[in-house]
mmCIF file of C-alpha atoms and ligand atoms in Angstrom:
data_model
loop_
_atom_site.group_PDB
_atom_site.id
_atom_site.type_symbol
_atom_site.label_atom_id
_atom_site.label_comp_id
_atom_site.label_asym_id
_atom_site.label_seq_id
_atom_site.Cartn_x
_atom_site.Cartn_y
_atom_site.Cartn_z
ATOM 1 C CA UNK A 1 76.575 108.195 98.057
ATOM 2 C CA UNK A 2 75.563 110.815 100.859
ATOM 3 C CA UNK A 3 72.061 112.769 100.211
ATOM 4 C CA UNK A 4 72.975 115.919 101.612
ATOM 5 C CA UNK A 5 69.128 116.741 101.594
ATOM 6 C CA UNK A 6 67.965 113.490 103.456
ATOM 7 C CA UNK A 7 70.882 114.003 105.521
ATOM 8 C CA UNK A 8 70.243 117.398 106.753
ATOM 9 C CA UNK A 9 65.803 116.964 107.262
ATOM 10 C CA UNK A 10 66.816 114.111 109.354
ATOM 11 C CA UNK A 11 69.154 115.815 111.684
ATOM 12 C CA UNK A 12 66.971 118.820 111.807
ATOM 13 C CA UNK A 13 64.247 116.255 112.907
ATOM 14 C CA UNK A 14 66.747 115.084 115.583
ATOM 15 C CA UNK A 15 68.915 118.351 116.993
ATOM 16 C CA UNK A 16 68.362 122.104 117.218
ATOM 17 C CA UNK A 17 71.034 122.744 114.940
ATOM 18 C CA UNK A 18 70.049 126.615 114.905
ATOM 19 C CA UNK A 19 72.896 129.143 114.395
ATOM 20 C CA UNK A 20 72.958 130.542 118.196
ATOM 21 C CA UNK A 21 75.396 133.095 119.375
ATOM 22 C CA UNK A 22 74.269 132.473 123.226
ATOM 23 C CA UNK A 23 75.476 129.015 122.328
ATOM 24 C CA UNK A 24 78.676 130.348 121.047
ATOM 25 C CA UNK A 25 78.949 132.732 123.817
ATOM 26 C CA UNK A 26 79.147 129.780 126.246
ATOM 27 C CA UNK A 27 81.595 127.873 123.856
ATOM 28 C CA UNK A 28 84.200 131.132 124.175
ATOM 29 C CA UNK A 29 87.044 128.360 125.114
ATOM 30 C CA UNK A 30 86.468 126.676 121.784
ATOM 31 C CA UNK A 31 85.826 129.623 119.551
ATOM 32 C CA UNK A 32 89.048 131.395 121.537
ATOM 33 C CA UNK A 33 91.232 128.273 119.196
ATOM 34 C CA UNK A 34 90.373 129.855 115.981
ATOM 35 C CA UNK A 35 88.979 133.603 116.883
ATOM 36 C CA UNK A 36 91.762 135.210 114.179
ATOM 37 C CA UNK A 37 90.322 133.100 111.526
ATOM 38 C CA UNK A 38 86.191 132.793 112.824
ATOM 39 C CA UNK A 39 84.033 135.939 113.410
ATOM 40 C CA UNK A 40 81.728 134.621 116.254
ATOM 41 C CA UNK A 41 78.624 134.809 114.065
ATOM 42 C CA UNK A 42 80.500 132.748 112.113
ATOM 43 C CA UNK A 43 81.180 130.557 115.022
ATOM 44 C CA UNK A 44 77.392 130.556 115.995
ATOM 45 C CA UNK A 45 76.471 128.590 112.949
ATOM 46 C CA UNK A 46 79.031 125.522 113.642
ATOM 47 C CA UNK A 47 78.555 125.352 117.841
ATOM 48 C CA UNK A 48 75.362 123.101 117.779
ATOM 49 C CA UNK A 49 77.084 120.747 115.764
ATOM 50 C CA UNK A 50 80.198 120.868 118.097
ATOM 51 C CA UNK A 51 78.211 120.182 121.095
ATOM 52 C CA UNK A 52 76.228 117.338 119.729
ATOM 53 C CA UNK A 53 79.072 115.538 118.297
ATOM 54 C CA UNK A 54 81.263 116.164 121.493
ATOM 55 C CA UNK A 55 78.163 114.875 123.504
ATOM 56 C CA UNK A 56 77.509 111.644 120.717
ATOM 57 C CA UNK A 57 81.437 111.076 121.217
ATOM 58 C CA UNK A 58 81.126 110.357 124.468
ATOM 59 C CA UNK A 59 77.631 108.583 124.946
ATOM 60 C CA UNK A 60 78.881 106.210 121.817
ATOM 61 C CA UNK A 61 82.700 105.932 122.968
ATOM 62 C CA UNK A 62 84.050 107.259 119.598
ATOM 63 C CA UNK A 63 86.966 109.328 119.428
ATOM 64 C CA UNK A 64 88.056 111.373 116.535
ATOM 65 C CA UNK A 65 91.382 111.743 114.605
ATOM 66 C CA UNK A 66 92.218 114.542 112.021
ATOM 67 C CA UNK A 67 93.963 115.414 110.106
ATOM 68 C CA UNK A 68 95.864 118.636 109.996
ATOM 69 C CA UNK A 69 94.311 119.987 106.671
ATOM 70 C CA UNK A 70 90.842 119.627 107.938
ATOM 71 C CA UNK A 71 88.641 122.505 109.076
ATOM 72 C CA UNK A 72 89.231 124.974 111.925
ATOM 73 C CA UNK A 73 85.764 124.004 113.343
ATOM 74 C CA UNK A 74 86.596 120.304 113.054
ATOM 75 C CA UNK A 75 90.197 120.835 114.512
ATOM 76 C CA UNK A 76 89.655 122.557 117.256
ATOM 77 C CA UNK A 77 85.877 121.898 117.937
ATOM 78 C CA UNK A 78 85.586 118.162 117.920
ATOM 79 C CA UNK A 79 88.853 116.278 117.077
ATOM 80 C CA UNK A 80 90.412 114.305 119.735
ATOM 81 C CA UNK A 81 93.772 113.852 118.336
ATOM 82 C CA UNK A 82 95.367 115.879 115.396
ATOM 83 C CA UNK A 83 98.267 115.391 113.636
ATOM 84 C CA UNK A 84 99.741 114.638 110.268
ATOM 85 C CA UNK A 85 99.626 110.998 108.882
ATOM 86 C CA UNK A 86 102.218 109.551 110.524
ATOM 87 C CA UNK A 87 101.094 111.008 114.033
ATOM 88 C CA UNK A 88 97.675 109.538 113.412
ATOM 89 C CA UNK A 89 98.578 106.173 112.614
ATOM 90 C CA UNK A 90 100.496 106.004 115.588
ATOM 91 C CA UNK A 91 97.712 107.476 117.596
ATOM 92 C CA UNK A 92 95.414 104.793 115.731
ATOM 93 C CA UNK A 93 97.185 101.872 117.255
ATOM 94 C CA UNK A 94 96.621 103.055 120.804
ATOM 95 C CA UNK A 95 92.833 104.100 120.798
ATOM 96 C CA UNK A 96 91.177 102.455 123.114
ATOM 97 C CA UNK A 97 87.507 103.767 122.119
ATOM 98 C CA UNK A 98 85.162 101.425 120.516
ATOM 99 C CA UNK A 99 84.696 103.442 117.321
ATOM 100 C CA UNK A 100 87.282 105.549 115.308
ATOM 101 C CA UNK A 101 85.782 108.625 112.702
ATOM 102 C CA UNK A 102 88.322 109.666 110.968
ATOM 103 C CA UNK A 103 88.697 113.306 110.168
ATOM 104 C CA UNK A 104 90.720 112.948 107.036
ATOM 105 C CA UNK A 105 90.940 111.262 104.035
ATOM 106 C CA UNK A 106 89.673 107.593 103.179
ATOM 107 C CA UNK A 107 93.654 106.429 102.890
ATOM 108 C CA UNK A 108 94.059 107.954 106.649
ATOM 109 C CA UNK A 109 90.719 105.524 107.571
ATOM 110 C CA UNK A 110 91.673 102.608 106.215
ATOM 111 C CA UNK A 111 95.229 102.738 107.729
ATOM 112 C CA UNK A 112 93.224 103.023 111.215
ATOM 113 C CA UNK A 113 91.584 100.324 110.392
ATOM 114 C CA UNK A 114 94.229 98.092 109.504
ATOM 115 C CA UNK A 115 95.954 98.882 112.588
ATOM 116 C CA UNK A 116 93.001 98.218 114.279
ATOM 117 C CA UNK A 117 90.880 95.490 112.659
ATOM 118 C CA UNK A 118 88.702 94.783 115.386
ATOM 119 C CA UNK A 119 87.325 98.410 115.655
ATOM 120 C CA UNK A 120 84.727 100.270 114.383
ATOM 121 C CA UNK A 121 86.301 103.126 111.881
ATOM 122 C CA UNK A 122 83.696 105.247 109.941
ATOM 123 C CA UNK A 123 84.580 108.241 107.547
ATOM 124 C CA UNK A 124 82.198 110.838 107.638
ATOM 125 C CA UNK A 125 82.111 110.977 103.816
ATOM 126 C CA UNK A 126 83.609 107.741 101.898
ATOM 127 C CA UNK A 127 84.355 110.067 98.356
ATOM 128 C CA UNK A 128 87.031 112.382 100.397
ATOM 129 C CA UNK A 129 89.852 110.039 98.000
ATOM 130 C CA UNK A 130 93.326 111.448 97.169
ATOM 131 C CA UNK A 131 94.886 112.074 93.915
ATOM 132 C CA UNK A 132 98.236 110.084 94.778
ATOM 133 C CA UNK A 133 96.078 106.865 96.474
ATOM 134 C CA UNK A 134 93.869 107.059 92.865
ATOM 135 C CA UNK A 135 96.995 107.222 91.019
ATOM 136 C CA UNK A 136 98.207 103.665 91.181
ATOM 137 C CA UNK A 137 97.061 99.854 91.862
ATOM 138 C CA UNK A 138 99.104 96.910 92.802
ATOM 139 C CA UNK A 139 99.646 96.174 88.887
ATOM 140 C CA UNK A 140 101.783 99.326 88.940
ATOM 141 C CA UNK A 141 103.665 98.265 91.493
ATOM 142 C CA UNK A 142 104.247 94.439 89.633
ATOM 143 C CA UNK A 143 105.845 96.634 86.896
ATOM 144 C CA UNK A 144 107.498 98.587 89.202
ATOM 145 C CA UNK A 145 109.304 95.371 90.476
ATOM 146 C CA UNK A 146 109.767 93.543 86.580
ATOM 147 C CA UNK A 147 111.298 97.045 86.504
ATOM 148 C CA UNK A 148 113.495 97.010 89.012
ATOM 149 C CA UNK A 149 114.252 93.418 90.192
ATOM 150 C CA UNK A 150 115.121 92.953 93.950
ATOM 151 C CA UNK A 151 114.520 96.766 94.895
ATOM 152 C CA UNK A 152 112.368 97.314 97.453
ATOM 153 C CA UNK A 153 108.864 99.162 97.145
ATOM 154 C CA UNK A 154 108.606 101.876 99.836
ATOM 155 C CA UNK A 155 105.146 103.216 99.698
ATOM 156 C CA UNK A 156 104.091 106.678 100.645
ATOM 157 C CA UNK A 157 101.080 106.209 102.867
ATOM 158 C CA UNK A 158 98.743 108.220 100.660
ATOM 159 C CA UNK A 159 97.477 104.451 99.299
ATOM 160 C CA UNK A 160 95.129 102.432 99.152
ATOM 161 C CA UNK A 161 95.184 99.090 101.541
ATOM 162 C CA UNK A 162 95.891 96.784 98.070
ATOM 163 C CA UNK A 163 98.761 99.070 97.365
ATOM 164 C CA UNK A 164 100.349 98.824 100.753
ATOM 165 C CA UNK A 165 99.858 95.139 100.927
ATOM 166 C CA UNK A 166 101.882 94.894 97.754
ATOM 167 C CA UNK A 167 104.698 97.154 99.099
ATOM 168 C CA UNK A 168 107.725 96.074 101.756
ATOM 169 C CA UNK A 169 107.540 99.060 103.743
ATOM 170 C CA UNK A 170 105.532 102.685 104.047
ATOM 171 C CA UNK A 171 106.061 105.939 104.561
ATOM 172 C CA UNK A 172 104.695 109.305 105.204
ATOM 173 C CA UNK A 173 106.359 113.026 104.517
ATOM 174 C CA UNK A 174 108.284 113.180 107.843
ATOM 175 C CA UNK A 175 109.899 109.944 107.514
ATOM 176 C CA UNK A 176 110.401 109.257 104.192
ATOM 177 C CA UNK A 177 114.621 109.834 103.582
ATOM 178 C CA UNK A 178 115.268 108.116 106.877
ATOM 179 C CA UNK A 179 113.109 105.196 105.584
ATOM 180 C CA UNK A 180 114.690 104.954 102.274
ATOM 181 C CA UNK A 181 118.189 105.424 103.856
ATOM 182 C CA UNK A 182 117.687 102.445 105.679
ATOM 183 C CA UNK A 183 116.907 100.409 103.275
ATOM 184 C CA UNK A 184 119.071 97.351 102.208
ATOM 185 C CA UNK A 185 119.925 98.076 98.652
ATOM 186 C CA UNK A 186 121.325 100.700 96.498
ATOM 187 C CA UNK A 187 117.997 100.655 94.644
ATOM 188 C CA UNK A 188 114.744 101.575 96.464
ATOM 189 C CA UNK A 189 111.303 102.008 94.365
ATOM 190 C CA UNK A 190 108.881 105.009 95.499
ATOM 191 C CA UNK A 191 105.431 105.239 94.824
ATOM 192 C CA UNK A 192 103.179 106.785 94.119
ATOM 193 C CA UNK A 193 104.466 110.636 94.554
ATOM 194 C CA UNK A 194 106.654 111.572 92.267
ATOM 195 C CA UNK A 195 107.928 114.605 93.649
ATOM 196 C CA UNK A 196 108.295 113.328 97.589
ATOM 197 C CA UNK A 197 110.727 111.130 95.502
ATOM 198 C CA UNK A 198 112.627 113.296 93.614
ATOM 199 C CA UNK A 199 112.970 115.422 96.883
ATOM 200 C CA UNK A 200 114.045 112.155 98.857
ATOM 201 C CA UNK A 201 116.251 111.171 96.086
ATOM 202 C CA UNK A 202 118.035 114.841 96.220
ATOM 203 C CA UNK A 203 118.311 114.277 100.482
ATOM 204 C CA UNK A 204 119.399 110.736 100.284
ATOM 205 C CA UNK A 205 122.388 110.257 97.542
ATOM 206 C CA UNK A 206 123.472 107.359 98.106
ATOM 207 C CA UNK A 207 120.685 105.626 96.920
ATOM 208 C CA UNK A 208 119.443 105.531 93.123
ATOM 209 C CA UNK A 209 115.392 106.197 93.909
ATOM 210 C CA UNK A 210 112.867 105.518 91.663
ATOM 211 C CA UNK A 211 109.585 106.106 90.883
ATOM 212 C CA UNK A 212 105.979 106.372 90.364
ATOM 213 C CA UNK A 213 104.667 109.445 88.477
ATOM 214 C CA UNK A 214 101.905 110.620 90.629
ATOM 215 C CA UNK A 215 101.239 114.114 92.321
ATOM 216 C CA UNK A 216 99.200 115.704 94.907
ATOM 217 C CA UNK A 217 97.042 117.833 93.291
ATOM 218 C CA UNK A 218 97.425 120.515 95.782
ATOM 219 C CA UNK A 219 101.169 120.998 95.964
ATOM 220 C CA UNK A 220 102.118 120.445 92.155
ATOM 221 C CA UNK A 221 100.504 123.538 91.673
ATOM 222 C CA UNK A 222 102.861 125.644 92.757
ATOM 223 C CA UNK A 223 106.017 126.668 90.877
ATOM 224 C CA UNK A 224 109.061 128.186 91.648
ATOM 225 C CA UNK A 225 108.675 131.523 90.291
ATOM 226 C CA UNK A 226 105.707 131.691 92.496
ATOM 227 C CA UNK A 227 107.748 131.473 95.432
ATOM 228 C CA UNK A 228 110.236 133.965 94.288
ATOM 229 C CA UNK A 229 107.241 136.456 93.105
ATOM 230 C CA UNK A 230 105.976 136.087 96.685
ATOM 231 C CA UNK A 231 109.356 136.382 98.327
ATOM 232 C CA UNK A 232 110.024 139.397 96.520
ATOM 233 C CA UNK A 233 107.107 141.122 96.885
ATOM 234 C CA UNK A 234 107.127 140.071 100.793
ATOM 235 C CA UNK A 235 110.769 140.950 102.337
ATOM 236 C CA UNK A 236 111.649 138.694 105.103
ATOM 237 C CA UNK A 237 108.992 136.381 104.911
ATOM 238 C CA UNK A 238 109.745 132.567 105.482
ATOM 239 C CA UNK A 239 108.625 130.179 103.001
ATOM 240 C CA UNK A 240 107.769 126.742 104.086
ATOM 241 C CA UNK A 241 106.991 123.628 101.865
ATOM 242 C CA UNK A 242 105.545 120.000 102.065
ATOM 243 C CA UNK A 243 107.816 117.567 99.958
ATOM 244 C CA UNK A 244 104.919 117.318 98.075
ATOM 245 C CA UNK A 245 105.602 120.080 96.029
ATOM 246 C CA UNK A 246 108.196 119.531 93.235
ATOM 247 C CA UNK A 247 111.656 119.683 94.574
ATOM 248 C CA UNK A 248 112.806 123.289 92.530
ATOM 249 C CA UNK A 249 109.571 124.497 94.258
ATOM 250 C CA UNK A 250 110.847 123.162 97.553
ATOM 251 C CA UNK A 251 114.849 124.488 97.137
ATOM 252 C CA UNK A 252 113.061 127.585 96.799
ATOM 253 C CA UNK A 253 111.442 127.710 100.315
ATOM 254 C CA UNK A 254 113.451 128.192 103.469
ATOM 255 C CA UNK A 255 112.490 124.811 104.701
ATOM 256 C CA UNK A 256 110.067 121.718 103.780
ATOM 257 C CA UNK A 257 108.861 119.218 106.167
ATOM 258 C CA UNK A 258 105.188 117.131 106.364
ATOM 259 C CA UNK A 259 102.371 119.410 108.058
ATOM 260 C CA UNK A 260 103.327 118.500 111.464
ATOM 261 C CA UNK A 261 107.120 119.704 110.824
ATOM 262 C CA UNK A 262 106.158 122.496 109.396
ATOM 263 C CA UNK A 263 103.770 123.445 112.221
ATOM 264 C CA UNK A 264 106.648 122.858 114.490
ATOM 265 C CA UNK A 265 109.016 125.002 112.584
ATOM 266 C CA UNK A 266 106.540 127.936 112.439
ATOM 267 C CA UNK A 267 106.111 127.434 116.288
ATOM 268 C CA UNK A 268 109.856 127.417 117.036
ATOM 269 C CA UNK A 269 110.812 130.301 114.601
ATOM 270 C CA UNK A 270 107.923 132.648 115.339
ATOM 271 C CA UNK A 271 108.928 134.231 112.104
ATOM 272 C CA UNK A 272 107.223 137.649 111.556
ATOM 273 C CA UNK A 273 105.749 136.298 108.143
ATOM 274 C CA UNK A 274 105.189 133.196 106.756
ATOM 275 C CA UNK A 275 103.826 131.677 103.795
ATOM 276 C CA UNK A 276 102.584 128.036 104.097
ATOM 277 C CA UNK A 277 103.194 126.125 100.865
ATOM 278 C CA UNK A 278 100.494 123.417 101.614
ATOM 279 C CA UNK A 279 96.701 123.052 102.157
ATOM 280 C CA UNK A 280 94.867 126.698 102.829
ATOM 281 C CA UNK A 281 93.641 125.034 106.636
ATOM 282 C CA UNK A 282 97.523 124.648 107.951
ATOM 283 C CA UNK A 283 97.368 128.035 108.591
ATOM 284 C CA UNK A 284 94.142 128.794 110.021
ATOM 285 C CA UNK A 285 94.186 125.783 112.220
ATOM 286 C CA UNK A 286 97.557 127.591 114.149
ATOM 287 C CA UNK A 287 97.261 131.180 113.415
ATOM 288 C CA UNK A 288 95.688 131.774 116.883
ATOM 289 C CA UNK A 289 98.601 129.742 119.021
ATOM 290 C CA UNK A 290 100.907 132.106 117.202
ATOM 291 C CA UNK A 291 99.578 135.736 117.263
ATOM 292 C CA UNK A 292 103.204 137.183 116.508
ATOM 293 C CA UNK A 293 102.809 135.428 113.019
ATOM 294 C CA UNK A 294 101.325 136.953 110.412
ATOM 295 C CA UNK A 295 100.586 134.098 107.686
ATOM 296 C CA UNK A 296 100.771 135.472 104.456
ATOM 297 C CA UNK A 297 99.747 134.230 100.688
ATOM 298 C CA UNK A 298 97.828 132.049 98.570
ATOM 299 C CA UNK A 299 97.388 128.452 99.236
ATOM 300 C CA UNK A 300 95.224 125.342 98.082
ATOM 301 C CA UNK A 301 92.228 123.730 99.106
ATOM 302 C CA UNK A 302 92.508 120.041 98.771
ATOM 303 C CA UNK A 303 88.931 119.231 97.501
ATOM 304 C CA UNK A 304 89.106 115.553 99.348
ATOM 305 C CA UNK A 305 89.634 116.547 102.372
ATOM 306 C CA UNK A 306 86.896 119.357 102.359
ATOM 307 C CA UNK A 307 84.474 117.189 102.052
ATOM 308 C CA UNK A 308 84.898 116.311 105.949
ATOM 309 C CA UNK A 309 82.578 118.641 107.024
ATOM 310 C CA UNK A 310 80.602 119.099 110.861
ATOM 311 C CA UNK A 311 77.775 117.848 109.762
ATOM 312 C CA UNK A 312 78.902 115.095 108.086
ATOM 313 C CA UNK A 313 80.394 113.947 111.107
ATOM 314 C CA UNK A 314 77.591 114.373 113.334
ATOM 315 C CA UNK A 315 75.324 111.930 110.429
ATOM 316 C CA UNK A 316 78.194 109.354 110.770
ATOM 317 C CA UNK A 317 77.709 109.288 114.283
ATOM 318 C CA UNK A 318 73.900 108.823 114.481
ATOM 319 C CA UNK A 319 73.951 106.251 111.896
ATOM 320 C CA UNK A 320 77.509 104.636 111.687
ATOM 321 C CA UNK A 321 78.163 105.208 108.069
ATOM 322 C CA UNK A 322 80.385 105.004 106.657
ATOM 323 C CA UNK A 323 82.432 102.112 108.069
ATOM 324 C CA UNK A 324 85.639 101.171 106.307
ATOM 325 C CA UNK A 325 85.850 97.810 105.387
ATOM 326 C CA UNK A 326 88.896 96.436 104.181
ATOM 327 C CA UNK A 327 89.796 92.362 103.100
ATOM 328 C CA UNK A 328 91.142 90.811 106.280
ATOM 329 C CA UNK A 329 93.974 88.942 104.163
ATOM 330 C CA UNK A 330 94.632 92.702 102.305
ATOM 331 C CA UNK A 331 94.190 94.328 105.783
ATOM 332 C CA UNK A 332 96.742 91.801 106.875
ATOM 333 C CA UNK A 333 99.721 92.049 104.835
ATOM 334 C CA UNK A 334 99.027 95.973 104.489
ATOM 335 C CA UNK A 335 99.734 96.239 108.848
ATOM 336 C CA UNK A 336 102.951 94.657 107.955
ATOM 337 C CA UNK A 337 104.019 97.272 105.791
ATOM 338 C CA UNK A 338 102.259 99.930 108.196
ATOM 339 C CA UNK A 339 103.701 98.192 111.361
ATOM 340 C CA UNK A 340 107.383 97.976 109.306
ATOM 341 C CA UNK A 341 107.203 101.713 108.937
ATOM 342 C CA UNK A 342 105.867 102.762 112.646
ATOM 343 C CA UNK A 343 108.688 100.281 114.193
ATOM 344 C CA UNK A 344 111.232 101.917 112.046
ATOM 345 C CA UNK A 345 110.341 105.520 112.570
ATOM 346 C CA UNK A 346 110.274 104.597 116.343
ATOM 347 C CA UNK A 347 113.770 102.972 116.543
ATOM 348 C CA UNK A 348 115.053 105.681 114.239
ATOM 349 C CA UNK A 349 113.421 108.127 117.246
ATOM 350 C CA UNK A 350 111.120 110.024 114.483
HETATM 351 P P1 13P B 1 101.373 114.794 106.161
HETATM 352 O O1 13P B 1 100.371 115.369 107.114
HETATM 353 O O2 13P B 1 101.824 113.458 106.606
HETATM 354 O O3 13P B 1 102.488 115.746 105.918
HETATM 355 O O4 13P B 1 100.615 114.558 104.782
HETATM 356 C C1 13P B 1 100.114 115.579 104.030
HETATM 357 C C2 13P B 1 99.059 115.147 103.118
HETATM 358 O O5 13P B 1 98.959 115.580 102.028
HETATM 359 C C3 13P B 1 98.108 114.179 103.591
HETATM 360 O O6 13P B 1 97.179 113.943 102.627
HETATM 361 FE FE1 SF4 B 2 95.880 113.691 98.595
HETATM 362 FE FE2 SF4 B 2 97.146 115.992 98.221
HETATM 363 FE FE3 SF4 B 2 94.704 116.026 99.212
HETATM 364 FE FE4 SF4 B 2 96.732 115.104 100.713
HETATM 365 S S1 SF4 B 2 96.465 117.186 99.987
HETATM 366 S S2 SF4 B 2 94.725 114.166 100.430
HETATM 367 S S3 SF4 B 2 98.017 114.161 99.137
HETATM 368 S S4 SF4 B 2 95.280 115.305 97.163
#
């Protein structure tokens, strides 16, 4: 467990970690990526950390991968590659820096590392879980299959590396229907998000899905007469939803997609107003590339991914905590259902 105190005397020992605006003056190009959302006082207190991590990066040869819910400052201030999950674990397998920190959740870093087992991959702060990956272990899945003998187990990546190693095949928000679509039987078993099922199961007919009852504790929030509240309130605003969020939330919205669909559909539409139905960073992270957007309404914080903070980072790269470990024989069979997924997606041309 991180002591925040320890933590922060030591890298005050270290770094001039100072709020500076003459620092942030010089770091305009950076701050310029988030100035809608960042005063530049606010800015001063985050660009000593930016330039010692993006100095650190490059004297250790680390690179960083985010995640598109996490932090302006992290985004666009230090992250190498950003994406959602299926981008990054794509962008895992072709890294070819000695050490991975993954900006994200611990699911996102141990993926990384089971792509890549003979690299380095630290998370800047090991308790940054998920609700879904806690809501399951490979006994579920066992019933799951006594369940439903024969089907296949399609597993959202939000697991663990023992989960995935007991599944056939995973998948993330933008290629979950065409997964399940393709596979071969009229049965398929979904775990562990309930509602990315249902909304699969409602896109893909043909097949009878099933499933596991977890949620994301940041989209089941929201209900459908929220969205029509907002949309009333708001003419001619565009609503957009991850598949996280259950599916009479998402026939609500104008369109649903994982964070880097919806990201393109905001950039392609350029709607006038939009409300993101997702994690409150989405928007802040591309409210600058699209100044003809105004980005409207309430959203959630997902609690495990704020806990990736600057700082954080920077302590993971002086000391090399903490690095993901995960059983070579789970890490394993767990790239076979990883691999199955990215070879899929790729001949499918997602
Ligand atoms: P995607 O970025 O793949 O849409 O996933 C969203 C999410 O909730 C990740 O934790
Ligand atoms: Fe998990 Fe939801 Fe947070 Fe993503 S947003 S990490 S699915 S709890």
């Amino acid at each position: 467990m991180l002591d925040l105190t320890t933590m922060r005397a030591t890298l005050a020992e270290k770094f001039d970690l100072a709020p500076s605006l003459t620092l942030a003056e010089e770091m305009r190009d950076i701050h310029a990526r988030m100035d809608r959302v960042m005063p530049l006082p606010d800015f001063a207190r985050y660009a000593p950390y930016i330039r010692e991590i993006n100095r650190l990066k490059r004297e250790k040869n680390a690179v960083i991968l985010a995640h598109n819910y996490m932090t302006p400052e992290i985004y666009h201030g230090v992250a190498d590659v950003v994406g959602d999950s299926l981008q990054l674990a794509v962008a895992a397998t072709k890294v070819e820096a000695e050490t991975i920190i993954q900006c994200g959740v611990h699911f996102m870093a141990e993926t990384s590392k089971i792509l890549n087992p003979a690299k380095r991959v630290l998370i800047p702060d090991v308790q940054a879980g998920c609700s879904l990956a806690e809501s399951i272990t490979a006994e579920g899945i066992a019933q799951m299959r006594a369940k439903y003998p024969g089907a296949p187990v399609v597993s959202y990546v939000n697991t663990t590396a023992e989960l995935k190693a007991a599944s056939d095949i995973c998948c993330t928000s933008s290629n979950a229907a065409q997964i399940v679509a393709a596979m071969d039987s009229d049965v398929v078993i979904m775990t562990p998000d309930q509602y990315l099922a249902q909304n699969v199961a409602r896109d893909v007919p043909q097949k009878k899905v099933v499933w596991w009852a977890g949620s994301c504790i940041v989209h089941e929030q929201y209900t459908e007469n929220d969205i029509n509240e907002f949309r009333a309130h708001n003419p001619g605003v565009e609503i957009i939803a991850h598949p996280e969020c259950p599916p009479n939330v998402v026939d609500a919205c104008d369109y649903s997609g994982s964070t880097a669909g919806i990201i393109k559909y905001v950039t392609d539409r350029k709607p006038q107003k939009a409300m993101l139905v997702t994690e409150c960073s989405m928007a802040s992270n591309i409210s600058d590339a699209l100044p003809e957007v105004e980005f409207l309404g309430p959203c959630n914080m997902c609690p495990y991914m704020k806990k990736i903070t600057l700082e954080k980072v920077l302590w993971s790269l002086v000391t090399g905590h903490e690095e993901v470990i995960v059983d070579p024989e789970i890490a394993a069979k767990a790239r076979v259902a990883v691999q199955r997924m990215i070879d899929l997606s790729n001949k499918l041309g997602l």
